[in-house]
Coordinates of C-alpha atoms and ligand atoms in Angstrom, one line a residue:
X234 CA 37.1 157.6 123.9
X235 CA 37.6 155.6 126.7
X236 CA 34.3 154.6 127.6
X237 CA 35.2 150.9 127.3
X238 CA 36.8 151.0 130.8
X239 CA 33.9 151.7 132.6
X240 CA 33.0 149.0 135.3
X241 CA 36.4 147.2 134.3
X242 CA 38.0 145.6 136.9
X243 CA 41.5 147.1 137.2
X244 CA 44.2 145.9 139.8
X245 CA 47.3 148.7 140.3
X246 CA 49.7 147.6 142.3
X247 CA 52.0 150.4 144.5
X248 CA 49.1 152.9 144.3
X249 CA 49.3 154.6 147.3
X250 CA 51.2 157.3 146.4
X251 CA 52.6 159.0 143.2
X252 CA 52.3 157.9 139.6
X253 CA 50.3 154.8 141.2
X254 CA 48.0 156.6 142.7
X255 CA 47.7 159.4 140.2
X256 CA 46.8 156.1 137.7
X257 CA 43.9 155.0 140.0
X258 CA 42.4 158.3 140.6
X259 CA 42.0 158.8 136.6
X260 CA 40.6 155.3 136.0
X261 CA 38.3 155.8 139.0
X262 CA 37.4 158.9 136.9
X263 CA 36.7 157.0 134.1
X264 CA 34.5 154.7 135.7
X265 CA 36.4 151.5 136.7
X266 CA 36.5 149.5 139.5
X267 CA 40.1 150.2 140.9
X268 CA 42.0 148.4 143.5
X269 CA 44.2 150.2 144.9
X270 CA 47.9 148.3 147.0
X271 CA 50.5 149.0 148.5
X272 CA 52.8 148.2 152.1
X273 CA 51.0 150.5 154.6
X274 CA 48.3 148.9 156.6
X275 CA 45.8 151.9 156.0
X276 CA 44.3 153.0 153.0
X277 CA 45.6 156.8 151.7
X278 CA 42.8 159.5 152.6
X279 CA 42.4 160.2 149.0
X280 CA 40.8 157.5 148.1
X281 CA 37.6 158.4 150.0
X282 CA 36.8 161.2 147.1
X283 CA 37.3 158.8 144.3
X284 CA 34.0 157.9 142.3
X285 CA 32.8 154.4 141.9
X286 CA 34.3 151.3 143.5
X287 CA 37.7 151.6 145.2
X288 CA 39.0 149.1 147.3
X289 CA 42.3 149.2 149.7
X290 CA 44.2 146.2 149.7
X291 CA 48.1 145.7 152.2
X292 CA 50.5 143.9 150.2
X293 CA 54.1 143.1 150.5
X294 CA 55.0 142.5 147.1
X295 CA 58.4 141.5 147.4
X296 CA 57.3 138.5 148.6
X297 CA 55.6 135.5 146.3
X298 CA 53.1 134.9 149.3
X299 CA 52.2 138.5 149.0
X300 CA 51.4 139.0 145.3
X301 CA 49.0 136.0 145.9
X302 CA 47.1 136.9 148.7
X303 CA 46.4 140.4 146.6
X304 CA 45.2 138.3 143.6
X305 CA 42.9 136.3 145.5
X306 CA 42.0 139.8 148.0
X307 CA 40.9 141.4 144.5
X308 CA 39.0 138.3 143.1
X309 CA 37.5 138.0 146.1
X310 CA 36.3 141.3 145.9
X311 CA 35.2 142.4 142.6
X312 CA 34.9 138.9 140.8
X313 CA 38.1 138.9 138.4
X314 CA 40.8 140.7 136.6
X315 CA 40.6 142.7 133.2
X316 CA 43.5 144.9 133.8
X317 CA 46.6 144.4 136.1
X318 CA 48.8 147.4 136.3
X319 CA 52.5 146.3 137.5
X320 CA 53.4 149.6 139.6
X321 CA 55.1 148.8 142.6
X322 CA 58.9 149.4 142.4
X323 CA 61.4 151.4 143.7
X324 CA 65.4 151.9 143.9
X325 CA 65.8 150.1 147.5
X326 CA 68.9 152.0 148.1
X327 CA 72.0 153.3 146.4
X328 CA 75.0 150.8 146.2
X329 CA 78.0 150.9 143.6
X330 CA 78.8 147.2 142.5
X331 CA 81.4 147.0 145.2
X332 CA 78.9 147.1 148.4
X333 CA 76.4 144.8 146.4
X334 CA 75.7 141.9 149.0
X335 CA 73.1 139.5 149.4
X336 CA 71.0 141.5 151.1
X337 CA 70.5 144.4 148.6
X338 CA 70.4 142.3 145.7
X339 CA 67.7 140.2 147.0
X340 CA 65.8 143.5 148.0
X341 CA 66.0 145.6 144.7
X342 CA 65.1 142.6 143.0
X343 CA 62.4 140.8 144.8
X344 CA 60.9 144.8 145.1
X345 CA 61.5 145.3 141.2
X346 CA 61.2 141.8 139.4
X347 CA 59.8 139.3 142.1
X348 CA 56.5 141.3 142.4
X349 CA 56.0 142.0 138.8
X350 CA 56.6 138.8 137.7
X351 CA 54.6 136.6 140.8
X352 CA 51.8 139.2 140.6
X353 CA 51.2 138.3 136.8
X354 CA 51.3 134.9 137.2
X355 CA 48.5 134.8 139.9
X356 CA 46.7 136.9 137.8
X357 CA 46.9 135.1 134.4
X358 CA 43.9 132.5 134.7
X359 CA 41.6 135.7 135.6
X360 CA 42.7 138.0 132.9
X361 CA 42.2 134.9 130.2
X362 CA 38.7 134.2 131.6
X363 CA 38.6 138.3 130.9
X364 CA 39.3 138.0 127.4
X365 CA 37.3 135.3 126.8
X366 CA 34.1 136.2 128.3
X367 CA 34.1 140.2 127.2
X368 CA 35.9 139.6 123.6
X369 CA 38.4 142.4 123.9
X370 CA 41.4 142.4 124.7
X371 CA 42.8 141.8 128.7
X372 CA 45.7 144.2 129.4
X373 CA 48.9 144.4 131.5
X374 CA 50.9 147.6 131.7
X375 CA 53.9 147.5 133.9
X376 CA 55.8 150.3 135.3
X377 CA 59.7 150.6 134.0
X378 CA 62.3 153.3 133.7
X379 CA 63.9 155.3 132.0
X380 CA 67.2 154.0 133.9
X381 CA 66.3 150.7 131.8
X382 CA 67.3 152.1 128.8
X383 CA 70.2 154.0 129.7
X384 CA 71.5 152.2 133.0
X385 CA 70.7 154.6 136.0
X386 CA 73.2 156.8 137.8
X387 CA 75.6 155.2 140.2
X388 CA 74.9 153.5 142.7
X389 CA 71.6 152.6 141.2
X390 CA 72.8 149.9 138.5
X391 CA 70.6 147.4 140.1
X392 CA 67.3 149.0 139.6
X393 CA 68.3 150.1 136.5
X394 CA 68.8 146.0 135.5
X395 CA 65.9 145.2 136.9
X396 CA 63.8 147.4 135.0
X397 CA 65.4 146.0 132.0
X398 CA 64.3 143.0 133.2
X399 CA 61.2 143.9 133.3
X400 CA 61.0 145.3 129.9
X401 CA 62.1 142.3 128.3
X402 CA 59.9 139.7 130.3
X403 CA 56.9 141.5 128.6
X404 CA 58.5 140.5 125.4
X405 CA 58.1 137.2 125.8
X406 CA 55.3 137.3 127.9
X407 CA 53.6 138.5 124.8
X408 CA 54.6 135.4 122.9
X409 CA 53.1 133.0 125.5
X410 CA 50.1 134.8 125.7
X411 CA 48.8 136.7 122.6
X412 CA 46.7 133.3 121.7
X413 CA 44.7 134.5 125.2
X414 CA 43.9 138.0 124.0
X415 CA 46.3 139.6 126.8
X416 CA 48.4 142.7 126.1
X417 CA 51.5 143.4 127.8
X418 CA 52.9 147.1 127.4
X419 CA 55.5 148.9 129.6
X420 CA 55.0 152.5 130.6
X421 CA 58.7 153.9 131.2
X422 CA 58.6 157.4 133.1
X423 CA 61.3 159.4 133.0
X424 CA 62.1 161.8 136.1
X425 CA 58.8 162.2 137.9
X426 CA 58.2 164.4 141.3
X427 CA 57.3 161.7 143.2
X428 CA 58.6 160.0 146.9
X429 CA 61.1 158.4 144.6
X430 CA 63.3 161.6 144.7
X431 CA 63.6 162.5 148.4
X432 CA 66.2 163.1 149.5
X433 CA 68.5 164.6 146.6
X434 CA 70.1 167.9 147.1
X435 CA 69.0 171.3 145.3
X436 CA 71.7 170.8 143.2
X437 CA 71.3 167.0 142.2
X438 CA 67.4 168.2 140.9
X439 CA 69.0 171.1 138.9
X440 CA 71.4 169.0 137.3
X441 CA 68.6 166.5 136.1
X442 CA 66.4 169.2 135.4
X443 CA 68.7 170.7 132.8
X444 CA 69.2 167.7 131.1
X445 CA 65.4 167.8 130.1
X446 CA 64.7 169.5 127.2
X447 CA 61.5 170.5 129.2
X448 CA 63.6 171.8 131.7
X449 CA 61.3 170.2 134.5
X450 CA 60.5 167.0 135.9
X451 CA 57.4 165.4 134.8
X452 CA 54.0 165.0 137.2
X453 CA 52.2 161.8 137.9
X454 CA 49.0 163.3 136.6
X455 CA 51.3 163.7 133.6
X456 CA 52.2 159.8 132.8
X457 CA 48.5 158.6 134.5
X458 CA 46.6 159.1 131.1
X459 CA 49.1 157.2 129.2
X460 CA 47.9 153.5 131.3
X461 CA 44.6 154.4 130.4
X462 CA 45.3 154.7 126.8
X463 CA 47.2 151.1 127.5
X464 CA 44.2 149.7 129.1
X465 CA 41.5 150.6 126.6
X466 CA 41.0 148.1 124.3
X467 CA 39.3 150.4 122.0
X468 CA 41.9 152.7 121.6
X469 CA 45.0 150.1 121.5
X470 CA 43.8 147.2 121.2
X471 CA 45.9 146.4 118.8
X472 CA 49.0 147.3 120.3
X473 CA 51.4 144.7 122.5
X474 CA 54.5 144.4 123.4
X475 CA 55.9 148.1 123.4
X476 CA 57.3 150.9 125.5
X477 CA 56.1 154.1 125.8
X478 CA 58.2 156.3 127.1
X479 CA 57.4 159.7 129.0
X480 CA 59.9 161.4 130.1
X481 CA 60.1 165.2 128.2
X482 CA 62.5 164.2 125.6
X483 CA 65.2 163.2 128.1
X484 CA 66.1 160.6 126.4
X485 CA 64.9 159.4 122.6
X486 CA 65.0 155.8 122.1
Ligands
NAD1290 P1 56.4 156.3 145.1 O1 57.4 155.9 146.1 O2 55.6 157.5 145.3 O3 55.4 155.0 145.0 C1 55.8 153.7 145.2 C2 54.6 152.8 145.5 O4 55.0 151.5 145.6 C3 53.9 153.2 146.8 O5 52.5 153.0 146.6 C4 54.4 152.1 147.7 O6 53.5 151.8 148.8 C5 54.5 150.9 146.8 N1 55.4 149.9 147.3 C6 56.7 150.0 147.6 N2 57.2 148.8 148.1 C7 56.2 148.0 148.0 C8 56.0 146.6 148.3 N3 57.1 145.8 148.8 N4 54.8 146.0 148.1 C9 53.8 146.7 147.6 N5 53.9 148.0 147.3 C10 55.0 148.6 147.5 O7 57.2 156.3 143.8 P2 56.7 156.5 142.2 O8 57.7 157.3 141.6 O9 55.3 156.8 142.1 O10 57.0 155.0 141.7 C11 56.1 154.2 141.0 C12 56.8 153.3 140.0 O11 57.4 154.2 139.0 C13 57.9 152.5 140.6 O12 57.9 151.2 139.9 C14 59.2 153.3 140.2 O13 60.3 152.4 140.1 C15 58.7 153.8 138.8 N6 59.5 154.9 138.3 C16 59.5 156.1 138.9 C17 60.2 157.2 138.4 C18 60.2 158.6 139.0 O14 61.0 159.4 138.6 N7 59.4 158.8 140.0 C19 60.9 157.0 137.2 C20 60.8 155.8 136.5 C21 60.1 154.7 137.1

């Protein structure tokens, strides 16, 4: 079924750990050439047992400078882009409105939107020239949130916004760009057992574990196979512009 990803060229960004690197293991599975990013200087040990062509590339993404030099790291190294995967994120601390400053707003946003939106840009030309040489469709599946459709918990308002952001840039992303045979689609997790939870009580994870109707938070391994359904032109190549969410019926848009 997806056999079409084989020897595809796929970039994932903040892939060094959890659902990232969950993503890249499973399309290194399936035969692509992954490259795998993320803020750490060394690659992560498990990369050494994926199949195929994996490639380790440091990145600050929260800087416009960074999301280049990754582009043109991964061009450099496999020849061009068929499928970006928009992964880094994270909450970059709790603040209700009143402690917003400069500071914080600038991080969550440049960690959340900045490398998102520089990263595609860079990578636009490459996935055109994709589409244009192969005759299927180039993909880009970004990571957003749950918290984007309902507004996060306190203290976490920022993030939330900026993954509503995020959502809605694809939307119009996918009007300036359908005529290039580009797909933009968001994955949105729900509550996955990643590094992104450290640090909550006993008692914060039972609370948000009973308001899952599965009772449990999800697994990376859970929400991996649903970028490679994303990325497969043959098995959605006719789908842009949408959100998939996957999240154990926690919440039902
Ligand atoms: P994680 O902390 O395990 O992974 C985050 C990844 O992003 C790591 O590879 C890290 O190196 C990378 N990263 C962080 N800052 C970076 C930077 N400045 N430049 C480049 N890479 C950077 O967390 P995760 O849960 O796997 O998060 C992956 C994505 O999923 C994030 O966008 C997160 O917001 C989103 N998400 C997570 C959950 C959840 O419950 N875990 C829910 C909804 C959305």
């Amino acid at each position: 079924m997806f056999s079409d990803l084989t020897n595809k060229r796929v970039l994932i960004t903040g892939s060094t750990a959890g659902i990232g690197l969950a993503t890249a293991a499973l399309f290194a599975q399936h035969g692509a050439k992954v490259g795998i990013n993320g803020m750490r200087s060394e690659p992560p040990a498990e990369i050494a047992t994926f199949p195929g062509e994996c490639e380790f590339f440091s990145a600050d993404l929260s800087r416009s400078a960074g999301c280049e030099a990754l582009v043109e790291a991964f061009v450099a190294r496999f020849g061009g882009i068929d499928i970006l995967i928009n992964n880094a994120g994270g909450l970059g601390g709790r603040n209700g409105l009143e402690a917003i400053d400069d500071e914080f707003f600038d991080r969550v946003m440049d960690l959340n939107c900045r490398s998102a939106l520089m990263v595609t840009k860079f990578a636009i030309p490459h996935l055109r020239t994709s589409a244009r040489e192969s005759g299927a469709t180039a993909s880009v599946i970004s990571t957003g949130s749950i918290a984007a459709r309902e507004g996060g918990g306190i203290g976490a308002g920022l993030y939330a916004s900026a993954k509503a952001w995020l959502h809605n840039i694809h939307r119009n992303w996918v009007k300036e760009f359908t005529q290039d045979n580009i797909r933009f689609n968001i994955v949105s997790p729900g509550s996955i057992d990643t590094a992104f939870h450290h640090g909550k009580s006993e008692e914060v994870l039972g609370k948000m574990c009973a308001s899952i109707p599965m009772g449990r938070f999800g697994r990376s391994e859970e929400v991996a196979p649903t970028y490679l359904f994303l990325a497969s032109h043959n098995c959605s190549g006719y789908i842009t512009g949408q959100v998939i969410d996957v999240n154990g019926g926690q919440i039902a848009p």
